[in-house]
Short mmCIF file of C-alpha atoms in Angstrom, two decimals:
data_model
loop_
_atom_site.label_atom_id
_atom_site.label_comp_id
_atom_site.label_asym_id
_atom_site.label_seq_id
_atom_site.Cartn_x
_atom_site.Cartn_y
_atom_site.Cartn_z
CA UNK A 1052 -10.58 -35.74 -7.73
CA UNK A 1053 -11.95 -36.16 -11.41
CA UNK A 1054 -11.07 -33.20 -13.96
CA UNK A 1055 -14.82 -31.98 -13.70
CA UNK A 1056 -15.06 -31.91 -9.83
CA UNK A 1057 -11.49 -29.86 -9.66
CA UNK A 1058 -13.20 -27.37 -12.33
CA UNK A 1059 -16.27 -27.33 -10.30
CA UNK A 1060 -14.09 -26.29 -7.25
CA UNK A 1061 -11.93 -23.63 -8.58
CA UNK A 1062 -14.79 -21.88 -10.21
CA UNK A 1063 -16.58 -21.44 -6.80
CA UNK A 1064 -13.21 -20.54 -4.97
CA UNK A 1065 -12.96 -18.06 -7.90
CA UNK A 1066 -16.22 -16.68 -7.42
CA UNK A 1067 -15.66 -16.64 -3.54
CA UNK A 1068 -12.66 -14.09 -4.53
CA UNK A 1069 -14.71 -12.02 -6.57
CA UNK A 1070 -17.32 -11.58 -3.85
CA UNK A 1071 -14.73 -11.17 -1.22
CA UNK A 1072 -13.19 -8.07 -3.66
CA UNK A 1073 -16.70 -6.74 -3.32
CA UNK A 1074 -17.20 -7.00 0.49
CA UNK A 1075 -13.65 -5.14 0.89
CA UNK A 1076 -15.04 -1.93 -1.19
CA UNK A 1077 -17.27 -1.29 1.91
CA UNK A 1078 -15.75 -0.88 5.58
CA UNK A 1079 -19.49 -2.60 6.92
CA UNK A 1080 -19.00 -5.64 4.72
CA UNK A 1081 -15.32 -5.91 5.01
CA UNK A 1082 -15.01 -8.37 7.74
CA UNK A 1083 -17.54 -10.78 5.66
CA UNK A 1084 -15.64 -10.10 2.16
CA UNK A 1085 -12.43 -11.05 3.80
CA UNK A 1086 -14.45 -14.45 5.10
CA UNK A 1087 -15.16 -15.33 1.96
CA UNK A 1088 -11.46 -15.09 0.58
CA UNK A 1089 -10.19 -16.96 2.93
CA UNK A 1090 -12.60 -19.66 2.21
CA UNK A 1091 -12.15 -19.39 -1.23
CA UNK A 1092 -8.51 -20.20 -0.51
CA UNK A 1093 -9.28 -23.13 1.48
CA UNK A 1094 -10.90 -24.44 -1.33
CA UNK A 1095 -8.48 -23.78 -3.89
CA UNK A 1096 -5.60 -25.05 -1.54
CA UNK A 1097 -7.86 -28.47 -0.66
CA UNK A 1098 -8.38 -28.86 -4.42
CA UNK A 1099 -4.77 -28.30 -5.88
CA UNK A 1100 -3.90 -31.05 -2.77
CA UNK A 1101 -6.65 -33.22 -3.92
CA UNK A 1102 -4.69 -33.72 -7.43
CA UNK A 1103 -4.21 -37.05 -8.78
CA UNK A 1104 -1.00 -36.25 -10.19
CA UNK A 1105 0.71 -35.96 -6.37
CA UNK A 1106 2.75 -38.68 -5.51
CA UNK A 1107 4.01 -37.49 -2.63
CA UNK A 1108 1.87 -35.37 0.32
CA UNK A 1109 5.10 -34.94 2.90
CA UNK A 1110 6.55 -32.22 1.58
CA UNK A 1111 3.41 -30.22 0.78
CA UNK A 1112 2.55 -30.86 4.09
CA UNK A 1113 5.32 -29.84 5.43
CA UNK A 1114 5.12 -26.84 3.72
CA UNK A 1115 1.88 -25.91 4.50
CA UNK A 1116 2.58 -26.22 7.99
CA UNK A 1117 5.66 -24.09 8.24
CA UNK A 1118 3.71 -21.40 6.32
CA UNK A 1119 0.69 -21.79 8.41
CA UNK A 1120 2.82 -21.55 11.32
CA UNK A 1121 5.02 -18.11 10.46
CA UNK A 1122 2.47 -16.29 8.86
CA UNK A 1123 0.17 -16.94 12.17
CA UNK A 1124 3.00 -15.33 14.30
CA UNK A 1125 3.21 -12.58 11.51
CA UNK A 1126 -0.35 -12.10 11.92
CA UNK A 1127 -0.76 -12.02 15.93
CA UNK A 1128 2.77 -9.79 16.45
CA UNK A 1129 2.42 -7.18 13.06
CA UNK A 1130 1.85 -3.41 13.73
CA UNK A 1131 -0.84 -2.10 12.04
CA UNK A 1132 2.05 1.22 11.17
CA UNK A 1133 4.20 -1.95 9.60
CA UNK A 1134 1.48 -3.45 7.55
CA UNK A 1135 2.97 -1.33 4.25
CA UNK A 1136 6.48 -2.97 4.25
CA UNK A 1137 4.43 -6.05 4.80
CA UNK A 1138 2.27 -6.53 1.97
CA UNK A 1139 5.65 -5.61 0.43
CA UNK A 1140 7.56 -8.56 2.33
CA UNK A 1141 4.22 -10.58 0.94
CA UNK A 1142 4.59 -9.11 -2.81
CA UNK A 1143 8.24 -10.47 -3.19
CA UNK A 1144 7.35 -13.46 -2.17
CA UNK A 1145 4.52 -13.73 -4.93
CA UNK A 1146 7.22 -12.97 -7.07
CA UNK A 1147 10.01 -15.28 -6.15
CA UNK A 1148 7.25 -18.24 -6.40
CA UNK A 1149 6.59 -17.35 -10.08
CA UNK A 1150 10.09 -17.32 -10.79
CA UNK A 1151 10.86 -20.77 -9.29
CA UNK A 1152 7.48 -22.43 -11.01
CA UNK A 1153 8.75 -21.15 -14.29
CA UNK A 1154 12.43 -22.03 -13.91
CA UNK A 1155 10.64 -25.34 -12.57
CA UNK A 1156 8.78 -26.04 -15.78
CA UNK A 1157 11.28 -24.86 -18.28
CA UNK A 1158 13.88 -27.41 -16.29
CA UNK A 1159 11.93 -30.38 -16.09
CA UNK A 1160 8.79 -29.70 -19.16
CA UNK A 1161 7.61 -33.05 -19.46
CA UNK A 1162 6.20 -33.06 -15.59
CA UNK A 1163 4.01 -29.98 -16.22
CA UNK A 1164 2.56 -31.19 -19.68
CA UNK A 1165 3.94 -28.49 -22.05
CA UNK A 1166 5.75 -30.34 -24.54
CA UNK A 1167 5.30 -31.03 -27.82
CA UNK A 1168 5.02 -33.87 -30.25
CA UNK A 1169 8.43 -33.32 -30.93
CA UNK A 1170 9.36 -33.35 -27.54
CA UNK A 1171 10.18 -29.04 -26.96
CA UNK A 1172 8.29 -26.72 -25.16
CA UNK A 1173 5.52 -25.97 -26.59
CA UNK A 1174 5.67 -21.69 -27.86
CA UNK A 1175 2.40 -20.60 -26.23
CA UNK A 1176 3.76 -22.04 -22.95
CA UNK A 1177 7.32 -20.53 -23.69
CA UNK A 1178 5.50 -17.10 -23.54
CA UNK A 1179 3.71 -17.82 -20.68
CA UNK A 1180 7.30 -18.94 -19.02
CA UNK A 1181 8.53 -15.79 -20.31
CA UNK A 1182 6.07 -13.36 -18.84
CA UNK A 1183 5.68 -14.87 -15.79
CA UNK A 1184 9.50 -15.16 -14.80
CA UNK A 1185 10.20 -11.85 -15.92
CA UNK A 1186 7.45 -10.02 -14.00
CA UNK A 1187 7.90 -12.39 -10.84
CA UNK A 1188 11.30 -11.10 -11.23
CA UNK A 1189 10.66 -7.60 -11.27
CA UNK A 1190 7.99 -7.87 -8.44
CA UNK A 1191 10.37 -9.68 -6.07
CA UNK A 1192 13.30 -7.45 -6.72
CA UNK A 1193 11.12 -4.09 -6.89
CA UNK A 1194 9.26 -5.60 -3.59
CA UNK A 1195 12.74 -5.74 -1.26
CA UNK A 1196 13.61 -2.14 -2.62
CA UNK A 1197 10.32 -0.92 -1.15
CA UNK A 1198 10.06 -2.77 1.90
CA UNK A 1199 13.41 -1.45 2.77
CA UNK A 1200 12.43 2.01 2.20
CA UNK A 1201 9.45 1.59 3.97
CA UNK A 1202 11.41 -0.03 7.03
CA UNK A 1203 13.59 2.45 6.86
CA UNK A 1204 16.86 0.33 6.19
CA UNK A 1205 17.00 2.22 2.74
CA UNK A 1206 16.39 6.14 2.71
CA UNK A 1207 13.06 7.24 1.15
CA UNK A 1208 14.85 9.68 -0.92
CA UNK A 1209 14.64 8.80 -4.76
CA UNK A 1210 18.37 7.47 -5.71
CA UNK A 1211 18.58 8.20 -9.12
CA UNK A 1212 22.36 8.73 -11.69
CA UNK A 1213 22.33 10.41 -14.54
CA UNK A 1214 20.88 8.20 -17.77
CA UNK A 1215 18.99 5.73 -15.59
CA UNK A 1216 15.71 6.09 -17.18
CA UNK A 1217 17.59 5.29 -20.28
CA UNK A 1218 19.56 2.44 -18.62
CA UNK A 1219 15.91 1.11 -17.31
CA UNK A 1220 14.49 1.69 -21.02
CA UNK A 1221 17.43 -0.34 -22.92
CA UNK A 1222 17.46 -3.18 -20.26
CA UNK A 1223 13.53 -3.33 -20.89
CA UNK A 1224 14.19 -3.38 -24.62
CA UNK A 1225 16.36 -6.43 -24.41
CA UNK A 1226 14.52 -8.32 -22.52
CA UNK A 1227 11.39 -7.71 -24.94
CA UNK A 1228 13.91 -8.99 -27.29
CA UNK A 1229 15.84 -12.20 -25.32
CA UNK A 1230 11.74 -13.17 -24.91
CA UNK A 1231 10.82 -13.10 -28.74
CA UNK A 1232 13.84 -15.00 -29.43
CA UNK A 1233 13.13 -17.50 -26.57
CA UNK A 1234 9.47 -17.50 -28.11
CA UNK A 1235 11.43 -18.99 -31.31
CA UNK A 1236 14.02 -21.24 -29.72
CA UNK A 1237 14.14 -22.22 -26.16
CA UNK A 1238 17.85 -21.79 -25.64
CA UNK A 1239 18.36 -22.20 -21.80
CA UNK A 1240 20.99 -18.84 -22.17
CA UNK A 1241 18.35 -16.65 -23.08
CA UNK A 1242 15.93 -17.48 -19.79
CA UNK A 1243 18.73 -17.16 -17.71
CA UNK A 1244 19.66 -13.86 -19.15
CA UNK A 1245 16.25 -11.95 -19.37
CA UNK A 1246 15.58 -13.91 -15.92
CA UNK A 1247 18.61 -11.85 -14.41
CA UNK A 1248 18.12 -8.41 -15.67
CA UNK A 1249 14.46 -8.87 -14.79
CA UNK A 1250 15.83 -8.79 -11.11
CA UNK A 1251 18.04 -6.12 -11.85
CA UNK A 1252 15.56 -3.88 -13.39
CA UNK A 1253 13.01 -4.15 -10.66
CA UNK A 1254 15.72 -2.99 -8.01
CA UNK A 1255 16.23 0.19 -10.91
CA UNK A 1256 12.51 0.74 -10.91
CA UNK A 1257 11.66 1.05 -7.51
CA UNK A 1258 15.04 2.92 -6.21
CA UNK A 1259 14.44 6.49 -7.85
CA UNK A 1260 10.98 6.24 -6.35
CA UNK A 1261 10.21 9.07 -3.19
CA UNK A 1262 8.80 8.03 0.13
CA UNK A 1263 6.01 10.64 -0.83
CA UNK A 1264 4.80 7.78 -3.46
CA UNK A 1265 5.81 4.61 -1.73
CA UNK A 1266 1.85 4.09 -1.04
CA UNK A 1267 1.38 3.69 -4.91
CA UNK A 1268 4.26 1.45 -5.28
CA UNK A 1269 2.95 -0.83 -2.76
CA UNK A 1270 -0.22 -1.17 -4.82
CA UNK A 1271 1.71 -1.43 -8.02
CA UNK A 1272 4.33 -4.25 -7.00
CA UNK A 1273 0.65 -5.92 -5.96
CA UNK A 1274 -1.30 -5.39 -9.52
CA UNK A 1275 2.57 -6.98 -10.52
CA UNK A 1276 2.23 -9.96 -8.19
CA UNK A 1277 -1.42 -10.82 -9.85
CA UNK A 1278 -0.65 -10.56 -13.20
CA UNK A 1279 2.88 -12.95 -12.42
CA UNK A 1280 0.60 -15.61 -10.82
CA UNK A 1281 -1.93 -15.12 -13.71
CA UNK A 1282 1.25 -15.66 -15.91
CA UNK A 1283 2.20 -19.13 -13.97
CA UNK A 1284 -1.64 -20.07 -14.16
CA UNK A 1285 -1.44 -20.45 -17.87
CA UNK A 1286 1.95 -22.48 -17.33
CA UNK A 1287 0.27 -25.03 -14.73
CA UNK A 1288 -3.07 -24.68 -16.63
CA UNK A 1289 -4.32 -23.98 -13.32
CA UNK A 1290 -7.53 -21.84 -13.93
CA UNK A 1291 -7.92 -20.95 -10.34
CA UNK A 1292 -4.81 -19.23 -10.54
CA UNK A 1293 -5.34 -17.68 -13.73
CA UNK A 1294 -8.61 -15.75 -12.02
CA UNK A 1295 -6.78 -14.75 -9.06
CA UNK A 1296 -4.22 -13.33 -10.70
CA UNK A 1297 -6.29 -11.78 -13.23
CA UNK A 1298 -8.21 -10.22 -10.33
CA UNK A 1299 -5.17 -9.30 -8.11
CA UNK A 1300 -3.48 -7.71 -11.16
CA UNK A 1301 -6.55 -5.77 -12.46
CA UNK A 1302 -7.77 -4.60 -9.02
CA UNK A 1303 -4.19 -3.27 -8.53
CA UNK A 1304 -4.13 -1.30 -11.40
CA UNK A 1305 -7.34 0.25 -10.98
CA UNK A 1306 -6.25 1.17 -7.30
CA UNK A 1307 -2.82 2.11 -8.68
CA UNK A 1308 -4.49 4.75 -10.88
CA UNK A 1309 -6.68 6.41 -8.38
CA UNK A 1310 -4.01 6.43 -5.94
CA UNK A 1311 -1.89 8.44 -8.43
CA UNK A 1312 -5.28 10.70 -9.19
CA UNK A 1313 -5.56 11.25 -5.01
CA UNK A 1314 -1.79 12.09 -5.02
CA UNK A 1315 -1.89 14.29 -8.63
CA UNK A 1316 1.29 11.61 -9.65
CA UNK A 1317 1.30 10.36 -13.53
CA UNK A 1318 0.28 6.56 -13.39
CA UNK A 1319 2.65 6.22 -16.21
CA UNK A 1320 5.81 7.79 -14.78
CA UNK A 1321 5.52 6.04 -11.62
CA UNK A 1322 5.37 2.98 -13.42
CA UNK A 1323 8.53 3.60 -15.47
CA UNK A 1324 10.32 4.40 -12.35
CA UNK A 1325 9.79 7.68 -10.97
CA UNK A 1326 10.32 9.42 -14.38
CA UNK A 1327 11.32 12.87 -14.22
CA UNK A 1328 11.67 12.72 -9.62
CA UNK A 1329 13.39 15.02 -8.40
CA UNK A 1330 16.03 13.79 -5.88
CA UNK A 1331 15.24 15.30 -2.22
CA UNK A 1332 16.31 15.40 1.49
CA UNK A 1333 14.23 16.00 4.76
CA UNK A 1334 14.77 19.66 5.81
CA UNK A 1335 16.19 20.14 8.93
CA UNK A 1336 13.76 21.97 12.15
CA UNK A 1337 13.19 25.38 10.93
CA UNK A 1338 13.63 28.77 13.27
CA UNK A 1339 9.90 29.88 12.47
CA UNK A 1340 8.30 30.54 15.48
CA UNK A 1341 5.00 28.65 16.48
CA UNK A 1342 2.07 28.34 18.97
CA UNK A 1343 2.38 25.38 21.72
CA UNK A 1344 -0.80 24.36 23.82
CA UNK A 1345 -1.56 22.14 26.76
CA UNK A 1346 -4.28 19.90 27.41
CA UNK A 1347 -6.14 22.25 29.27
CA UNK A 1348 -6.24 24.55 26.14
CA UNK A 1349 -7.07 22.40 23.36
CA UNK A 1350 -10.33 20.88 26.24
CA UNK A 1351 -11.11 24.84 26.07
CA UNK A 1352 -11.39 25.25 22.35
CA UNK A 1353 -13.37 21.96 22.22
CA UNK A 1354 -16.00 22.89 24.80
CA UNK A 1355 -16.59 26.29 23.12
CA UNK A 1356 -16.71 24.41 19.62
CA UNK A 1357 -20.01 23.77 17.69
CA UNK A 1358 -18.20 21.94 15.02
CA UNK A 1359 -14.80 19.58 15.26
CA UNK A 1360 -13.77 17.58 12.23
CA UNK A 1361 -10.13 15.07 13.20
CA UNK A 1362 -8.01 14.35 11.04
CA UNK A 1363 -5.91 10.51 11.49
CA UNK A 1364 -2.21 10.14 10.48
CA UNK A 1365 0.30 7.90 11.00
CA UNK A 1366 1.14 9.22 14.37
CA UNK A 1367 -1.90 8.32 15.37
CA UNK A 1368 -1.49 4.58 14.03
CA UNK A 1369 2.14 4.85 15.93
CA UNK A 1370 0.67 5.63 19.12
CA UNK A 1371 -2.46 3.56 18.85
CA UNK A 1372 -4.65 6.14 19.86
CA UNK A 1373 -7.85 5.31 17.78
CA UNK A 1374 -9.93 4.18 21.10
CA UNK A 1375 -8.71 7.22 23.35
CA UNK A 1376 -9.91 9.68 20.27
CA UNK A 1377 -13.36 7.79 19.96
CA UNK A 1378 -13.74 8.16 23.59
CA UNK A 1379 -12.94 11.69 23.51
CA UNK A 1380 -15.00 12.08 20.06
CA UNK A 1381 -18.15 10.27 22.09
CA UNK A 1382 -17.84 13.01 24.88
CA UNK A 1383 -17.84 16.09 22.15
CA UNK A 1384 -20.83 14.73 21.11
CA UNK A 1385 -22.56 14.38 24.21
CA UNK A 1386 -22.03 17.68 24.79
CA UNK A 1387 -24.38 18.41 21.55
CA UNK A 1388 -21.22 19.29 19.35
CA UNK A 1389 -20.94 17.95 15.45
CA UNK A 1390 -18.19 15.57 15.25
CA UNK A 1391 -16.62 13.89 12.03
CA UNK A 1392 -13.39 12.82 10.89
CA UNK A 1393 -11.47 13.31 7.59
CA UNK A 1394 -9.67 10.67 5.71
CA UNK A 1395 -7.14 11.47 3.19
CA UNK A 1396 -6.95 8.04 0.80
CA UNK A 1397 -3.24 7.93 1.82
CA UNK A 1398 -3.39 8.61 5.21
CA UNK A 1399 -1.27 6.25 7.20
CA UNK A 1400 0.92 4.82 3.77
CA UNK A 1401 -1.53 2.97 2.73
CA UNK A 1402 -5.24 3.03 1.77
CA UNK A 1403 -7.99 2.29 4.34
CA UNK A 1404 -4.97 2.14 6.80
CA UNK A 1405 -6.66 5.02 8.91
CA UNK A 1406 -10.42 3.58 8.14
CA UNK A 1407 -9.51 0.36 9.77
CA UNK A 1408 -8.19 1.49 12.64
CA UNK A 1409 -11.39 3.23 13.04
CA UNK A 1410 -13.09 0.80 12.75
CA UNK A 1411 -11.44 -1.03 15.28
CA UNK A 1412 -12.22 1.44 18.14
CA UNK A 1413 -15.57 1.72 16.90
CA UNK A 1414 -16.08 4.87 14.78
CA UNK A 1415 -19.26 5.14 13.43
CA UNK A 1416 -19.13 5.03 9.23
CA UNK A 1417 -21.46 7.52 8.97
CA UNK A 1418 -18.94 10.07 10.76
CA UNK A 1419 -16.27 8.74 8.49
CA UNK A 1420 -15.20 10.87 5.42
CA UNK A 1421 -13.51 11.43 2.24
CA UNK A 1422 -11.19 14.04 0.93
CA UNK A 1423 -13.68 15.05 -1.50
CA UNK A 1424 -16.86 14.94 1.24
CA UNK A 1425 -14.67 16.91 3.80
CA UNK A 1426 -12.80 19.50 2.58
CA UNK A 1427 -15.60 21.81 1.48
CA UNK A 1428 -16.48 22.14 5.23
CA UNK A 1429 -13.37 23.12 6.83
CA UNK A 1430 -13.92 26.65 6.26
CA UNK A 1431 -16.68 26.64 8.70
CA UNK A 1432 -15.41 24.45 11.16
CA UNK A 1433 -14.32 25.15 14.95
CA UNK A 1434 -11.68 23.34 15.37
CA UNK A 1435 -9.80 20.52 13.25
CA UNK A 1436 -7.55 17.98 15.05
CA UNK A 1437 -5.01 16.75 13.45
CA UNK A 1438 -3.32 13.64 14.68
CA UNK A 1439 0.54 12.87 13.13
CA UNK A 1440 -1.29 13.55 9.26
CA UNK A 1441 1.89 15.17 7.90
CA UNK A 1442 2.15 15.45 4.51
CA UNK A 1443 -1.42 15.00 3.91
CA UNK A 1444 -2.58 18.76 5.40
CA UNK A 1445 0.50 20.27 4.32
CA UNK A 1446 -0.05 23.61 2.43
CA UNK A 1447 2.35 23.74 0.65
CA UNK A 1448 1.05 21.04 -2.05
CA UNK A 1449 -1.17 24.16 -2.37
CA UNK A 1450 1.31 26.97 -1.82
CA UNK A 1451 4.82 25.78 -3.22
CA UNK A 1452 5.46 24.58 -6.86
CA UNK A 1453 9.11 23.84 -5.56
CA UNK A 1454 7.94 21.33 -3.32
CA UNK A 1455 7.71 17.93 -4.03
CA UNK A 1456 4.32 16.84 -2.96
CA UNK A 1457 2.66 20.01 -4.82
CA UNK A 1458 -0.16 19.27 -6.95
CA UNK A 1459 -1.02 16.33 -4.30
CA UNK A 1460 -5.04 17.10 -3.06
CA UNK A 1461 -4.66 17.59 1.05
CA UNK A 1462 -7.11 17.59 3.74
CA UNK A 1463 -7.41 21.63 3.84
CA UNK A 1464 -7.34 21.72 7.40
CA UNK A 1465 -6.03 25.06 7.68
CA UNK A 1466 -8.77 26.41 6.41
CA UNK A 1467 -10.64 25.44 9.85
CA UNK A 1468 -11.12 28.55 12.70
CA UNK A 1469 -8.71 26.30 15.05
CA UNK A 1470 -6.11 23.99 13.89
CA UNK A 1471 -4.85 21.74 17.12
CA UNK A 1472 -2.07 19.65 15.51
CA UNK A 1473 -0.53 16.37 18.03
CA UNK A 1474 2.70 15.29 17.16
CA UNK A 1475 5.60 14.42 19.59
CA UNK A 1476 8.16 16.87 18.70
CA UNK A 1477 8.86 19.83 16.40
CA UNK A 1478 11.69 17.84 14.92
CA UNK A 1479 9.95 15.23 13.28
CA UNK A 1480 8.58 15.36 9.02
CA UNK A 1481 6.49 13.43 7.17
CA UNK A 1482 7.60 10.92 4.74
CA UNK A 1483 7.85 12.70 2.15
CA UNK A 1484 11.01 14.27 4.24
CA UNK A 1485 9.20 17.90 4.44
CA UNK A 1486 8.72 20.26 6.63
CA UNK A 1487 4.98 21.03 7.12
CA UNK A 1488 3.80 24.90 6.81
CA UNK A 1489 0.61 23.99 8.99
CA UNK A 1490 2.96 24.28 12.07
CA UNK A 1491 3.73 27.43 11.76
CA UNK A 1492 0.49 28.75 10.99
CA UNK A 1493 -1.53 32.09 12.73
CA UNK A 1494 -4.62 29.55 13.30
CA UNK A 1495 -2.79 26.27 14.77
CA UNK A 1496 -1.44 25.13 18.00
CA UNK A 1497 0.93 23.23 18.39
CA UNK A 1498 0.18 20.14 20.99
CA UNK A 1499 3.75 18.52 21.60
CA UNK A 1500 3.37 15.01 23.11
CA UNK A 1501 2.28 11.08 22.46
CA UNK A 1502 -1.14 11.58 20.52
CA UNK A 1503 -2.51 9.02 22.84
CA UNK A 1504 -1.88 10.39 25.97
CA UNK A 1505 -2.42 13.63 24.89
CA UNK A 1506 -6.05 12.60 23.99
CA UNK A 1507 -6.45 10.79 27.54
CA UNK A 1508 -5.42 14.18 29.00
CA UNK A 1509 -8.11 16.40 26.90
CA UNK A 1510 -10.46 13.58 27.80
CA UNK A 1511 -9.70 14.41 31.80
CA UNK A 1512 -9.71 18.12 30.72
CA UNK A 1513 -13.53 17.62 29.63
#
């Protein structure tokens, strides 16, 4: 392909991503906005093959192919519950690609066109090297730490020693330092150096970080992973990768920051590493007593209800109950009884986790709402449902300035006449590794069993 067709193509994949960004805002255009990325893709992939430079197709190919081939398994066998630890599985490997097209071009400068007269890398393309290794580094590293904790092969407890902020800050300072100097002369010691404690301080970063803000450290290793590629872009001169990761990086932030605004964290302490966390463990079942119900009961409350709002968790996403609810939800309404469901934005680990599976059993988007649209209701509602939403309705982000998720904005569910709260066991706690004051409340019953056949046995009920 000539240099102006290639342009030609990587400016309309790059406008393809921005107007797939756009359809993904909206849960109606979604499905189209994620048509056009992948298209854009497709494009940008056919282009970057089309290159005249390639002198060789069999190992792209090959490539290709085995990629093709284990991310369609991925895609087919993936839990919805696992998708968190794998857009973090997804992240590192964003990262671990900058890092090798870096150490590529710094080992072998002459094939990626970044030398100068005198034969040395040329400084602007030294600083892009720099950047790009380093935070491909820290995404890859900081992306294993969090899909661990999200997979629960690493406790979600913050693991913190005493002076590790300041061990995080001085390791940060030297490698601001090893770059400047590798700006001024590209001695192969100093890449190698900031290269490794770039790895080491993403692994520092992420490990003091709670399970109660994993959600924002997903979408801050992913902000990470766009502004790496958009590093490497400059590197290749690859302006199609430039975009992306301009967009990727930017989009993450933005997200980042209202994640941190829904969960009252401080954008900037997260980002340094949990700054100022408070190590904590999951409290044991408490002695309180509480209300249990059947089936039979919770059919009783809804029949005499005039107003329901449910509320989706993870233990709903565990025990894929989104059709059996929408079934259930359709015969409320039949019945002439207002029906609508509250989303917190971190419902599920992830935003839009609990909105897509909605949308899969086909909720309605009209009955569909925020934190913000919902809460003011709940004082004059029946009878709230709340399926496996832990730490999202727990009071005591209201009630206890001891506890670690205070300060977060919940779904004020116990606000409601009726609170009828599905989980399997009184054992269980959310991931933030409390126990929820909900349980235990005057106004909430207790419904012990797998949300989705305790739904199918309501349904029967009505």
């Amino acid at each position: 392909m000539s240099a102006n067709l290639t342009a030609l193509a990587y400016l309309v994949a790059s406008v393809l991503f921005i107007l797939a960004l756009r359809g993904l805002s909206s849960p109606g255009a979604a499905r189209r906005g994620n048509m056009m990325g992948i298209a854009g893709m497709a494009i940008a992939i056919g282009t970057t093959v089309l290159d005249p430079s390639i002198v060789s197709y069999g190992g792209i190919l090959a490539a290709i192919a085995v990629g093709g081939i284990i991310g369609t398994i991925i895609a087919r066998r993936i839990q919805m519950t696992a998708m968190p630890e794998l857009i973090a599985g997804f992240h590192s490997l964003v990262g671990m690609a900058a890092v090798l097209v870096a150490a590529a071009a710094f080992l072998s400068p002459d094939s990626f066109g970044i030398v100068d007269e005198s034969g040395a890398i040329k400084m602007a393309s030294r600083i892009e090297m720099a950047l790009g290794v380093v935070i491909g580094a820290i995404t890859f590293s900081g992306s294993i730490v969090a899909f661990a904790k999200l997979a629960g092969l690493l406790s979600g407890d913050p693991v913190m020693f005493p002076g590790q902020h300041w061990l995080n800050l001085a390791i940060g300072v030297v490698i601001a330092v090893l770059i400047a100097m590798f700006a001024q002369t590209p001695d192969p010691q100093w890449f190698w150096i900031f290269t490794g404690l770039a790895f080491a301080i993403g692994i520092l970063l992420i490990i003091p970080i709670g399970g109660a803000d994993m959600p924002v450290v997903i979408s801050m290793l992913n902000s990470y992973s766009g502004w790496a590629a958009a590093g490497i872009g400059f590197t290749l001169g690859n302006s199609a990768l430039i975009v992306t990761g301009a967009l990727v990086g930017s989009s993450g932030a933005i997200l980042s920051y209202i994640m941190c605004k829904a969960m009252n964290r401080s954008f900037i302490s997260v980002i340094l590493g949990g700054f100022g966390a408070v190590a904590t463990t999951a409290r044991s079942k408490t002695d309180k007593p509480h209300k249990e119900g059947s089936a039979e009961d919770a059919a009783f409350l809804l029949r005499n209800a005039g107003s329901v709002v449910i509320v989706p968790g993870y233990g709903m996403a565990v025990a894929q109950a989104q059709h059996v609810l929408a079934e259930v939800a359709e015969k409320l309404k039949s019945q002439g009884i207002k029906v609508r469901y509250g989303i917190h934005p971190v419902a599920g680990r992830m935003p839009g986790h609990m909105n897509v599976l909605l949308a899969e059993a086909n909720v309605p988007y009209e009955d569909v709402h925020e934190l913000e649209e919902i809460n003011p209701d709940f004082s004059n509602t029946d009878v709230a449902i709340v399926i496996g939403a832990n730490d999202v309705t727990n009071p005591a982000a209201k009630n206890d300035p001891k506890s670690p998720i205070f300060g977060m904005p919940i779904l004020e569910v116990d606000k409601a006449k009726t609170v009828l709260f599905i989980k399997r066991s009184m054992k269980g706690v959310g991931y933030a590794g409390i126990d929820n004051e909900l349980f235990y409340s005057p106004n909430t019953m207790m419904l012990l069993a797998d949300a989705k056949k305790m739904m199918q046995d309501i349904g029967k009920e009505l």
